[in-house]
Amino acid sequence: MEFTVVENGGVCSPKGYRAAGVTAGLKPSGQPDLAMLVSDAPAVVAASFTSNLFAAAPVEWDRKIVRQETPVRAVVVNSGVANACTGVQGAQDAKVMASYAAEKLGIAAEEVLVSSTGVIGKMLPMDIIRHGIDLAVESLSTDANQKAARAIMTTDTAEKRIAVKMTIGGKEITIGAMTKGAGMIAPQMTLCTSHPRQATMLAYFTTDAAISRNALQDALGRALDNSFNRIVVDGDTSTNDTMVVMANGLAGNAEIHRESPELDEFAAALEYCAQYLAKAMVLDGEGVSKFVELRVFGAIDDASARQVAEAIARSPLCKTAWYGQDPNWGRILCAAGYSKVPFKPTQVDLDFDDVPIVRSGLAAPGTTDEEMAAVLKNRSFRVKLCIGQGPGRFVLWTCDLTHDYVKINADYHT
Amino acid sequence: MEFTVVENGGVCSPKGYRAAGVTAGLKPSGQPDLAMLVSDAPAVVAASFTSNLFAAAPVEWDRKIVRQETPVRAVVVNSGVANACTGVQGAQDAKVMASYAAEKLGIAAEEVLVSSTGVIGKMLPMDIIRHGIDLAVESLSTDANQKAARAIMTTDTAEKRIAVKMTIGGKEITIGAMTKGAGMIAPQMTLCTSHPRQATMLAYFTTDAAISRNALQDALGRALDNSFNRIVVDGDTSTNDTMVVMANGLAGNAEIHRESPELDEFAAALEYCAQYLAKAMVLDGEGVSKFVELRVFGAIDDASARQVAEAIARSPLCKTAWYGQDPNWGRILCAAGYSKVPFKPTQVDLDFDDVPIVRSGLAAPGTTDEEMAAVLKNRSFRVKLCIGQGPGRFVLWTCDLTHDYVKINADYHT
């Protein structure tokens, strides 16, 4: 790798970014609930949003901005209320959230992206939002990596952030990022060009690289496909999923274009950050006790491999077996068997880490129950399924289904 | 309705059927684990089996028999071990199970259907199976409705059986049935003609009606489509789902054909039994505390309505909200929104029983949180979603996701 991880990094690590995380008063707990991120210079933006038909009002606002292909300067994010299923009033509130922040920052409303996460169907309390924006603007700082990352959390138990740096064309370039998301996680984001992609996970990336919009978008697409779009916590795809990358060019490098040899290096670094954060989201998923890397091989094509992997990742029986540390491999084969992907049961092999579990559709000879169970005692393990049909493969990161997941979601009252 | 429910009825209620339920020794608990059902006269048979690629060995045996279109005389069912993912040995064991029972009953192996339910991937302990068959043959009785229904249970907490009677052509005709299934329940059964349908739910229907094979199959198809194929407990489709209807003709009616006006009456009675049992399965689903009738209206076609209903029925967030008695309707709209069925969010209405929850995509004006919450306190309620696109509709029966579901399935060790 051509990049190094920045210690204690985050969205303020690249040049020219300030952030804030404050308590506006949306959360009954009194925890921080409003974050702001501001670039000192106009930033090229690429973004990706949920494919859910009930895309939230802030998502609709952001899509409009991103499609204009004009630079942005700021992002405002609140947690606690999702501003989804809120109709005309919700659209108005998203716009007011942007324009109020713009006014306080002395920029245009069209330079401000907004995001919300929390309960669906409630109107944003705009007085509280305005109060939060006031507080955020006052406390903007280059030292707010942690504060901003905390203010966007909902059921997350830990903040999620990272930054990396590299040298491109003799200049030091930094990428910073923060993300949130623990439940309602099965992002299916589509790229926001004229054709938007879709994530309630929220992810904000900043960089001081000079990079063209098209090149940034390519890098975002690659990062997304290899990170957030291949994680499943509960299989519910949110109304608010958002991934945004801002690039303000303050590193002073020669602009990276689609044809630049440097794009691959930049994209690899962005992908690294996205994948790190995506895995962190699964590890911090609601009630999660097991992190499972699901590798499906031998499908006719990658899409078929993905379909099998998703059936397993969404199966309550597979997920509860993992929680129980039970090598009940029949449930995994069963889920593959109803995934609607054709294959021959007699050609199926399954491994847990490097322990053979199934060979040719039957219990692997020689593997003991103790060997199987030993793998499942780990907090993190690999499930590798080969269906013996072709070269198609897919890797997906998922988790178990636990008592705490039920507790969190049966108790998360509106 | 032209039929009446038989008190304390079951598979032995029609003329000429005997049954047994015994403890062979498959279950560590010592509970009954082997059932037998025998018709005194050769019976026409129609059946439907799982669409899972890993169809269990007994399913493969039964499919072969049913496709021969020859009469059957008996069914042997064991619980505790599924005989799925057991390869050549499993196929041999299913055949031995049938032929051993046939020998003891003095009939041909090809007159015996077999079913298994329980852990996947373990070989059937054939000595125990033979011992169970010996015990069952000795205890066959016309008074075994309850015993047989109990012996097929796995995680079920209650036996499920019913019988109805009606008069057709001056003759009294009876239909009896028993079923099991509490987890791994999302049957997608296909009719077993040359084109098999697919259910680990197991369902056995008996009747003394004289009816042609084709007519019986039509009646089974209609009953299945309006019962087991529209229930979702956890969304996992089993390797062993089976629905069998036997008709021995001992009622002495003129044979019912596809063109007979009586077929509709017979089919309605069969459907009634199937639907009663399907709902009983959901109510007794693993850890279930809420029974939810999900009605989706206004889709372009019925298939689209079904797709929306299934997304909601499989959503862990909807299911945990129901468990929490939480009117978190945003989760329901969210699941509909990612179902991949197109509709306009502003045209969506939602009701819980008769309480308006959402109108035109927004919280229904005037409905209080208390009114919403009151519905969800009931053990059983309706969720009605209209997506405003067309005449398509679908009704599905599902349930909540509870602490007990996680407990049962994390602890159900292999």
Short mmCIF file of N, CA, C and O in Angstrom, two decimals, chain A residues 51-54 85-87 120-122 184 188 234-239 315-317 320-321 323-331 333-338 340-343 345 348 361-363 369 401-403 405-407 409-410 412-414, chain B residues 51-54 85-87 120-122 184 188 234-239 315-317 320-321 323-331 333-338 340-343 345 348 361-363 369 401-403 405-407 409-410 412-414:
data_model
loop_
_atom_site.label_atom_id
_atom_site.label_comp_id
_atom_site.label_asym_id
_atom_site.label_seq_id
_atom_site.Cartn_x
_atom_site.Cartn_y
_atom_site.Cartn_z
N SER A 51 -31.40 3.44 -2.24
CA SER A 51 -32.31 3.10 -3.33
C SER A 51 -33.73 2.92 -2.81
O SER A 51 -34.65 2.60 -3.56
N ASN A 52 -33.94 3.10 -1.49
CA ASN A 52 -35.28 2.98 -0.93
C ASN A 52 -36.22 4.02 -1.55
O ASN A 52 -35.85 5.19 -1.70
N LEU A 53 -37.43 3.59 -1.91
CA LEU A 53 -38.41 4.51 -2.52
C LEU A 53 -38.77 5.65 -1.58
O LEU A 53 -39.12 6.74 -2.03
N PHE A 54 -38.72 5.36 -0.26
CA PHE A 54 -39.02 6.42 0.71
C PHE A 54 -37.74 7.16 1.08
O PHE A 54 -37.42 7.33 2.26
N CYS A 85 -40.41 10.22 5.37
CA CYS A 85 -41.87 10.11 5.36
C CYS A 85 -42.47 11.37 5.98
O CYS A 85 -43.37 11.31 6.82
N THR A 86 -41.97 12.50 5.57
CA THR A 86 -42.40 13.77 6.16
C THR A 86 -42.92 14.75 5.10
O THR A 86 -43.19 15.92 5.41
N GLY A 87 -43.01 14.27 3.84
CA GLY A 87 -43.70 15.03 2.80
C GLY A 87 -43.15 16.41 2.51
O GLY A 87 -41.95 16.67 2.60
N ILE A 120 -38.22 7.47 11.82
CA ILE A 120 -38.92 7.82 10.59
C ILE A 120 -40.31 8.35 10.93
O ILE A 120 -40.97 7.87 11.85
N GLY A 121 -40.76 9.34 10.17
CA GLY A 121 -42.16 9.78 10.28
C GLY A 121 -42.40 10.94 11.23
O GLY A 121 -43.54 11.38 11.38
N LYS A 122 -41.36 11.41 11.89
CA LYS A 122 -41.50 12.58 12.77
C LYS A 122 -40.95 13.81 12.06
O LYS A 122 -39.97 13.72 11.34
N MET A 184 -30.65 -1.26 10.74
CA MET A 184 -31.23 -0.92 9.44
C MET A 184 -30.09 -0.84 8.42
O MET A 184 -29.97 0.13 7.68
N GLN A 188 -27.85 -0.47 -0.17
CA GLN A 188 -27.89 -0.75 -1.60
C GLN A 188 -27.85 0.63 -2.24
O GLN A 188 -28.86 1.14 -2.70
N ASP A 234 -28.89 -6.33 9.52
CA ASP A 234 -30.21 -6.94 9.66
C ASP A 234 -30.93 -7.14 8.34
O ASP A 234 -31.97 -7.78 8.29
N GLY A 235 -30.40 -6.59 7.27
CA GLY A 235 -31.05 -6.81 5.98
C GLY A 235 -32.07 -5.76 5.63
O GLY A 235 -32.70 -5.83 4.58
N ASP A 236 -32.27 -4.77 6.52
CA ASP A 236 -33.20 -3.68 6.21
C ASP A 236 -32.43 -2.53 5.56
O ASP A 236 -31.44 -2.05 6.11
N THR A 237 -32.87 -2.11 4.39
CA THR A 237 -32.19 -1.01 3.68
C THR A 237 -32.87 0.31 4.00
O THR A 237 -34.05 0.51 3.72
N SER A 238 -32.11 1.20 4.60
CA SER A 238 -32.66 2.44 5.15
C SER A 238 -33.16 3.43 4.10
O SER A 238 -32.81 3.35 2.92
N THR A 239 -33.94 4.38 4.58
CA THR A 239 -34.45 5.49 3.79
C THR A 239 -33.45 6.63 3.70
O THR A 239 -33.69 7.60 2.98
N SER A 315 -30.44 -14.87 6.75
CA SER A 315 -31.16 -15.98 7.36
C SER A 315 -31.13 -15.91 8.89
O SER A 315 -30.08 -16.02 9.52
N PRO A 316 -32.29 -15.73 9.54
CA PRO A 316 -32.30 -15.69 11.00
C PRO A 316 -31.75 -16.99 11.60
O PRO A 316 -31.13 -16.97 12.67
N LEU A 317 -31.93 -18.11 10.92
CA LEU A 317 -31.43 -19.37 11.47
C LEU A 317 -29.91 -19.47 11.41
O LEU A 317 -29.28 -19.97 12.34
N THR A 320 -28.68 -16.86 14.16
CA THR A 320 -28.83 -17.29 15.56
C THR A 320 -27.89 -18.46 15.86
O THR A 320 -27.40 -18.58 16.99
N ALA A 321 -27.63 -19.30 14.88
CA ALA A 321 -26.67 -20.40 15.10
C ALA A 321 -25.28 -19.83 15.38
O ALA A 321 -24.57 -20.32 16.26
N TYR A 323 -24.66 -16.97 16.71
CA TYR A 323 -24.74 -16.44 18.07
C TYR A 323 -24.56 -17.57 19.08
O TYR A 323 -23.85 -17.44 20.07
N GLY A 324 -25.20 -18.70 18.80
CA GLY A 324 -25.11 -19.85 19.71
C GLY A 324 -23.80 -20.61 19.59
O GLY A 324 -23.62 -21.62 20.26
N GLN A 325 -22.90 -20.14 18.71
CA GLN A 325 -21.61 -20.80 18.49
C GLN A 325 -21.83 -22.26 18.10
O GLN A 325 -21.09 -23.15 18.51
N ASP A 326 -22.89 -22.46 17.31
CA ASP A 326 -23.33 -23.80 16.97
C ASP A 326 -22.93 -24.10 15.53
O ASP A 326 -23.39 -23.41 14.62
N PRO A 327 -22.11 -25.13 15.27
CA PRO A 327 -21.72 -25.46 13.90
C PRO A 327 -22.84 -26.14 13.14
O PRO A 327 -22.64 -27.22 12.58
N ASN A 328 -24.01 -25.54 13.14
CA ASN A 328 -25.19 -26.11 12.48
C ASN A 328 -25.13 -25.76 11.00
O ASN A 328 -25.92 -24.96 10.49
N TRP A 329 -24.21 -26.38 10.28
CA TRP A 329 -23.95 -26.03 8.88
C TRP A 329 -25.14 -26.31 7.97
O TRP A 329 -25.23 -25.74 6.88
N GLY A 330 -26.04 -27.17 8.40
CA GLY A 330 -27.23 -27.45 7.58
C GLY A 330 -28.03 -26.20 7.28
O GLY A 330 -28.63 -26.07 6.22
N ARG A 331 -28.02 -25.25 8.23
CA ARG A 331 -28.77 -24.01 8.02
C ARG A 331 -28.15 -23.17 6.92
O ARG A 331 -28.85 -22.44 6.23
N LEU A 333 -26.34 -24.39 4.28
CA LEU A 333 -26.68 -25.05 3.02
C LEU A 333 -28.14 -24.81 2.67
O LEU A 333 -28.49 -24.57 1.52
N CYS A 334 -29.00 -24.88 3.70
CA CYS A 334 -30.43 -24.67 3.48
C CYS A 334 -30.69 -23.29 2.88
O CYS A 334 -31.43 -23.16 1.90
N ALA A 335 -30.03 -22.25 3.44
CA ALA A 335 -30.22 -20.88 2.93
C ALA A 335 -29.72 -20.77 1.49
O ALA A 335 -30.37 -20.16 0.63
N ALA A 336 -28.57 -21.37 1.21
CA ALA A 336 -28.06 -21.37 -0.17
C ALA A 336 -29.07 -22.06 -1.08
O ALA A 336 -29.32 -21.62 -2.20
N GLY A 337 -29.68 -23.11 -0.56
CA GLY A 337 -30.61 -23.93 -1.35
C GLY A 337 -31.90 -23.24 -1.71
O GLY A 337 -32.58 -23.64 -2.64
N TYR A 338 -32.27 -22.21 -0.93
CA TYR A 338 -33.50 -21.48 -1.29
C TYR A 338 -33.19 -20.11 -1.88
O TYR A 338 -34.09 -19.30 -2.08
N LYS A 340 -32.48 -19.34 -4.78
CA LYS A 340 -32.93 -19.29 -6.18
C LYS A 340 -31.78 -19.25 -7.17
O LYS A 340 -31.99 -19.02 -8.37
N VAL A 341 -30.55 -19.49 -6.68
CA VAL A 341 -29.41 -19.65 -7.59
C VAL A 341 -29.26 -21.15 -7.84
O VAL A 341 -29.21 -21.94 -6.90
N PRO A 342 -29.21 -21.56 -9.11
CA PRO A 342 -29.12 -22.99 -9.39
C PRO A 342 -27.70 -23.53 -9.18
O PRO A 342 -26.73 -22.88 -9.56
N PHE A 343 -27.61 -24.69 -8.54
CA PHE A 343 -26.33 -25.41 -8.41
C PHE A 343 -26.65 -26.85 -8.00
O PHE A 343 -27.79 -27.15 -7.65
N PRO A 345 -26.33 -29.78 -5.38
CA PRO A 345 -25.98 -30.01 -3.96
C PRO A 345 -24.73 -30.89 -3.80
O PRO A 345 -23.96 -30.68 -2.86
N VAL A 348 -21.15 -29.04 -3.52
CA VAL A 348 -20.97 -27.95 -2.56
C VAL A 348 -19.92 -28.29 -1.49
O VAL A 348 -19.96 -29.36 -0.89
N GLY A 361 -21.27 -31.81 -0.63
CA GLY A 361 -22.64 -31.79 -0.10
C GLY A 361 -22.83 -32.60 1.16
O GLY A 361 -23.94 -32.65 1.71
N LEU A 362 -21.76 -33.23 1.66
CA LEU A 362 -21.86 -34.07 2.85
C LEU A 362 -20.90 -33.59 3.93
O LEU A 362 -19.91 -32.93 3.64
N ALA A 363 -21.20 -33.97 5.19
CA ALA A 363 -20.30 -33.63 6.30
C ALA A 363 -18.88 -34.05 5.92
O ALA A 363 -18.66 -35.17 5.47
N ASP A 369 -16.69 -32.33 15.78
CA ASP A 369 -17.56 -31.27 16.28
C ASP A 369 -16.73 -30.23 17.05
O ASP A 369 -16.99 -29.03 16.96
N LEU A 401 -27.33 -12.74 14.99
CA LEU A 401 -28.59 -12.16 15.48
C LEU A 401 -28.71 -12.56 16.94
O LEU A 401 -28.79 -13.75 17.25
N THR A 402 -28.72 -11.56 17.81
CA THR A 402 -28.58 -11.84 19.25
C THR A 402 -29.76 -11.33 20.07
O THR A 402 -30.61 -10.58 19.57
N HIS A 403 -29.77 -11.73 21.34
CA HIS A 403 -30.77 -11.20 22.27
C HIS A 403 -30.73 -9.68 22.29
O HIS A 403 -31.76 -9.02 22.32
N TYR A 405 -29.88 -7.62 19.92
CA TYR A 405 -30.51 -7.02 18.74
C TYR A 405 -32.03 -6.88 18.98
O TYR A 405 -32.61 -5.83 18.71
N VAL A 406 -32.63 -7.95 19.48
CA VAL A 406 -34.08 -7.92 19.74
C VAL A 406 -34.39 -6.87 20.79
O VAL A 406 -35.33 -6.09 20.64
N LYS A 407 -33.57 -6.84 21.82
CA LYS A 407 -33.80 -5.88 22.91
C LYS A 407 -33.74 -4.44 22.38
O LYS A 407 -34.64 -3.62 22.62
N ASN A 409 -34.13 -3.30 19.40
CA ASN A 409 -35.13 -2.92 18.41
C ASN A 409 -36.56 -3.09 18.85
O ASN A 409 -37.47 -2.51 18.26
N ALA A 410 -36.78 -3.88 19.90
CA ALA A 410 -38.13 -3.94 20.46
C ALA A 410 -38.33 -2.77 21.42
O ALA A 410 -39.45 -2.36 21.67
N TYR A 412 -36.67 0.29 21.01
CA TYR A 412 -36.37 1.58 20.37
C TYR A 412 -37.67 2.25 19.97
O TYR A 412 -38.03 2.27 18.81
N HIS A 413 -38.42 2.75 20.92
CA HIS A 413 -39.76 3.23 20.65
C HIS A 413 -39.79 4.56 19.91
O HIS A 413 -38.88 5.35 20.03
N THR A 414 -40.85 4.72 19.14
CA THR A 414 -41.06 5.98 18.43
C THR A 414 -41.49 7.04 19.43
O THR A 414 -42.10 6.75 20.43
N SER B 51 -39.09 -26.30 -2.51
CA SER B 51 -38.34 -25.91 -3.70
C SER B 51 -36.86 -25.75 -3.38
O SER B 51 -36.07 -25.38 -4.24
N ASN B 52 -36.46 -26.02 -2.11
CA ASN B 52 -35.04 -25.92 -1.74
C ASN B 52 -34.21 -26.92 -2.55
O ASN B 52 -34.60 -28.07 -2.71
N LEU B 53 -33.07 -26.45 -3.07
CA LEU B 53 -32.20 -27.33 -3.86
C LEU B 53 -31.71 -28.52 -3.04
O LEU B 53 -31.42 -29.57 -3.59
N PHE B 54 -31.55 -28.29 -1.72
CA PHE B 54 -31.13 -29.39 -0.84
C PHE B 54 -32.36 -30.16 -0.35
O PHE B 54 -32.50 -30.39 0.86
N CYS B 85 -29.13 -33.46 3.33
CA CYS B 85 -27.67 -33.34 3.13
C CYS B 85 -26.99 -34.62 3.59
O CYS B 85 -25.98 -34.59 4.30
N THR B 86 -27.55 -35.73 3.20
CA THR B 86 -27.04 -37.04 3.64
C THR B 86 -26.69 -37.95 2.47
O THR B 86 -26.37 -39.13 2.66
N GLY B 87 -26.77 -37.41 1.24
CA GLY B 87 -26.24 -38.11 0.08
C GLY B 87 -26.83 -39.48 -0.21
O GLY B 87 -28.03 -39.74 0.03
N ILE B 120 -30.35 -31.09 10.19
CA ILE B 120 -29.84 -31.36 8.85
C ILE B 120 -28.41 -31.91 8.96
O ILE B 120 -27.64 -31.47 9.80
N GLY B 121 -28.08 -32.86 8.09
CA GLY B 121 -26.68 -33.27 7.98
C GLY B 121 -26.30 -34.48 8.81
O GLY B 121 -25.17 -34.93 8.77
N LYS B 122 -27.25 -35.01 9.59
CA LYS B 122 -26.99 -36.21 10.39
C LYS B 122 -27.64 -37.40 9.70
O LYS B 122 -28.72 -37.27 9.13
N MET B 184 -37.97 -22.34 10.68
CA MET B 184 -37.58 -22.61 9.29
C MET B 184 -38.84 -22.64 8.43
O MET B 184 -39.08 -23.55 7.64
N GLN B 188 -42.30 -22.51 0.25
CA GLN B 188 -42.45 -22.17 -1.15
C GLN B 188 -42.57 -23.50 -1.85
O GLN B 188 -41.65 -23.98 -2.48
N ASP B 234 -39.87 -17.22 10.01
CA ASP B 234 -38.54 -16.62 9.99
C ASP B 234 -38.01 -16.34 8.60
O ASP B 234 -36.97 -15.69 8.45
N GLY B 235 -38.69 -16.83 7.57
CA GLY B 235 -38.23 -16.54 6.23
C GLY B 235 -37.27 -17.57 5.67
O GLY B 235 -36.80 -17.43 4.54
N ASP B 236 -36.95 -18.60 6.47
CA ASP B 236 -36.08 -19.67 5.97
C ASP B 236 -36.95 -20.78 5.39
O ASP B 236 -37.84 -21.30 6.05
N THR B 237 -36.68 -21.14 4.13
CA THR B 237 -37.45 -22.19 3.46
C THR B 237 -36.73 -23.52 3.62
O THR B 237 -35.61 -23.71 3.16
N SER B 238 -37.40 -24.45 4.26
CA SER B 238 -36.78 -25.72 4.66
C SER B 238 -36.45 -26.64 3.50
O SER B 238 -36.96 -26.51 2.39
N THR B 239 -35.60 -27.61 3.81
CA THR B 239 -35.21 -28.68 2.88
C THR B 239 -36.21 -29.83 2.89
O THR B 239 -36.08 -30.74 2.08
N SER B 315 -38.69 -8.52 7.51
CA SER B 315 -37.90 -7.43 8.09
C SER B 315 -37.71 -7.61 9.60
O SER B 315 -38.67 -7.55 10.37
N PRO B 316 -36.48 -7.80 10.05
CA PRO B 316 -36.24 -7.92 11.50
C PRO B 316 -36.71 -6.66 12.24
O PRO B 316 -37.17 -6.75 13.38
N LEU B 317 -36.62 -5.50 11.60
CA LEU B 317 -37.02 -4.27 12.29
C LEU B 317 -38.54 -4.18 12.45
O LEU B 317 -39.03 -3.74 13.49
N THR B 320 -39.38 -6.94 15.19
CA THR B 320 -39.04 -6.60 16.58
C THR B 320 -39.92 -5.44 17.08
O THR B 320 -40.24 -5.39 18.27
N ALA B 321 -40.32 -4.56 16.17
CA ALA B 321 -41.24 -3.47 16.60
C ALA B 321 -42.57 -4.08 17.04
O ALA B 321 -43.15 -3.65 18.05
N TYR B 323 -43.02 -7.01 18.30
CA TYR B 323 -42.73 -7.63 19.59
C TYR B 323 -42.75 -6.56 20.69
O TYR B 323 -43.32 -6.75 21.77
N GLY B 324 -42.17 -5.40 20.37
CA GLY B 324 -42.11 -4.31 21.35
C GLY B 324 -43.42 -3.55 21.46
O GLY B 324 -43.51 -2.57 22.21
N GLN B 325 -44.45 -3.96 20.69
CA GLN B 325 -45.75 -3.29 20.69
C GLN B 325 -45.58 -1.81 20.36
O GLN B 325 -46.25 -0.95 20.93
N ASP B 326 -44.66 -1.58 19.44
CA ASP B 326 -44.26 -0.22 19.11
C ASP B 326 -44.83 0.17 17.74
O ASP B 326 -44.51 -0.46 16.74
N PRO B 327 -45.69 1.20 17.69
CA PRO B 327 -46.28 1.60 16.41
C PRO B 327 -45.27 2.35 15.53
O PRO B 327 -45.55 3.44 15.06
N ASN B 328 -44.10 1.74 15.33
CA ASN B 328 -43.02 2.34 14.55
C ASN B 328 -43.29 2.09 13.07
O ASN B 328 -42.59 1.33 12.40
N TRP B 329 -44.31 2.77 12.52
CA TRP B 329 -44.77 2.48 11.16
C TRP B 329 -43.73 2.82 10.10
O TRP B 329 -43.79 2.31 8.99
N GLY B 330 -42.76 3.66 10.43
CA GLY B 330 -41.70 3.99 9.49
C GLY B 330 -40.95 2.75 9.01
O GLY B 330 -40.52 2.68 7.86
N ARG B 331 -40.84 1.76 9.90
CA ARG B 331 -40.13 0.54 9.51
C ARG B 331 -40.90 -0.24 8.46
O ARG B 331 -40.31 -0.91 7.62
N LEU B 333 -43.07 1.10 6.19
CA LEU B 333 -42.91 1.83 4.92
C LEU B 333 -41.51 1.63 4.35
O LEU B 333 -41.34 1.43 3.14
N CYS B 334 -40.51 1.65 5.24
CA CYS B 334 -39.13 1.44 4.82
C CYS B 334 -38.97 0.10 4.12
O CYS B 334 -38.36 0.01 3.04
N ALA B 335 -39.54 -0.97 4.71
CA ALA B 335 -39.42 -2.31 4.10
C ALA B 335 -40.12 -2.34 2.74
O ALA B 335 -39.61 -2.90 1.77
N ALA B 336 -41.31 -1.73 2.67
CA ALA B 336 -42.00 -1.66 1.37
C ALA B 336 -41.13 -0.91 0.37
O ALA B 336 -41.05 -1.29 -0.80
N GLY B 337 -40.44 0.12 0.85
CA GLY B 337 -39.63 0.98 -0.01
C GLY B 337 -38.40 0.32 -0.58
O GLY B 337 -37.87 0.78 -1.59
N TYR B 338 -37.93 -0.76 0.08
CA TYR B 338 -36.78 -1.47 -0.50
C TYR B 338 -37.17 -2.81 -1.12
O TYR B 338 -36.32 -3.60 -1.48
N LYS B 340 -38.29 -3.43 -3.91
CA LYS B 340 -38.04 -3.39 -5.37
C LYS B 340 -39.33 -3.37 -6.19
O LYS B 340 -39.29 -3.54 -7.42
N VAL B 341 -40.46 -3.15 -5.52
CA VAL B 341 -41.72 -2.94 -6.24
C VAL B 341 -41.90 -1.43 -6.39
O VAL B 341 -41.82 -0.70 -5.40
N PRO B 342 -42.12 -0.96 -7.60
CA PRO B 342 -42.25 0.49 -7.78
C PRO B 342 -43.63 1.02 -7.35
O PRO B 342 -44.65 0.40 -7.62
N PHE B 343 -43.62 2.13 -6.65
CA PHE B 343 -44.86 2.85 -6.31
C PHE B 343 -44.48 4.24 -5.87
O PHE B 343 -43.30 4.54 -5.67
N PRO B 345 -44.42 7.03 -3.06
CA PRO B 345 -44.56 7.18 -1.61
C PRO B 345 -45.77 8.03 -1.21
O PRO B 345 -46.41 7.78 -0.19
N VAL B 348 -49.31 6.16 -0.55
CA VAL B 348 -49.34 5.03 0.37
C VAL B 348 -50.22 5.30 1.59
O VAL B 348 -50.09 6.33 2.25
N GLY B 361 -48.74 8.77 2.46
CA GLY B 361 -47.32 8.75 2.80
C GLY B 361 -46.94 9.47 4.07
O GLY B 361 -45.77 9.50 4.44
N LEU B 362 -47.93 10.08 4.73
CA LEU B 362 -47.65 10.86 5.95
C LEU B 362 -48.45 10.30 7.13
O LEU B 362 -49.46 9.64 6.94
N ALA B 363 -47.99 10.60 8.33
CA ALA B 363 -48.71 10.21 9.54
C ALA B 363 -50.17 10.64 9.40
O ALA B 363 -50.46 11.79 9.06
N ASP B 369 -50.97 8.37 19.36
CA ASP B 369 -50.06 7.27 19.67
C ASP B 369 -50.79 6.19 20.48
O ASP B 369 -50.56 5.00 20.30
N LEU B 401 -40.63 -11.12 15.99
CA LEU B 401 -39.31 -11.73 16.25
C LEU B 401 -38.98 -11.41 17.70
O LEU B 401 -38.87 -10.24 18.08
N THR B 402 -38.85 -12.45 18.51
CA THR B 402 -38.80 -12.25 19.97
C THR B 402 -37.51 -12.79 20.58
O THR B 402 -36.74 -13.51 19.92
N HIS B 403 -37.31 -12.46 21.86
CA HIS B 403 -36.19 -13.04 22.61
C HIS B 403 -36.25 -14.57 22.55
O HIS B 403 -35.22 -15.23 22.40
N TYR B 405 -37.41 -16.49 20.21
CA TYR B 405 -36.95 -17.02 18.93
C TYR B 405 -35.44 -17.17 18.94
O TYR B 405 -34.89 -18.21 18.54
N VAL B 406 -34.76 -16.13 19.40
CA VAL B 406 -33.29 -16.16 19.45
C VAL B 406 -32.84 -17.27 20.39
O VAL B 406 -31.95 -18.06 20.06
N LYS B 407 -33.50 -17.38 21.54
CA LYS B 407 -33.13 -18.40 22.51
C LYS B 407 -33.28 -19.80 21.93
O LYS B 407 -32.35 -20.62 21.98
N ASN B 409 -33.32 -20.76 18.85
CA ASN B 409 -32.47 -21.09 17.71
C ASN B 409 -30.99 -20.95 17.96
O ASN B 409 -30.17 -21.49 17.21
N ALA B 410 -30.61 -20.20 19.01
CA ALA B 410 -29.20 -20.17 19.37
C ALA B 410 -28.89 -21.39 20.23
O ALA B 410 -27.74 -21.83 20.31
N TYR B 412 -30.60 -24.44 19.90
CA TYR B 412 -31.00 -25.70 19.24
C TYR B 412 -29.76 -26.33 18.62
O TYR B 412 -29.55 -26.27 17.43
N HIS B 413 -28.89 -26.85 19.43
CA HIS B 413 -27.59 -27.32 18.94
C HIS B 413 -27.69 -28.61 18.14
O HIS B 413 -28.57 -29.42 18.34
N THR B 414 -26.73 -28.73 17.22
CA THR B 414 -26.64 -29.96 16.41
C THR B 414 -26.08 -31.08 17.29
O THR B 414 -25.31 -30.83 18.20
#
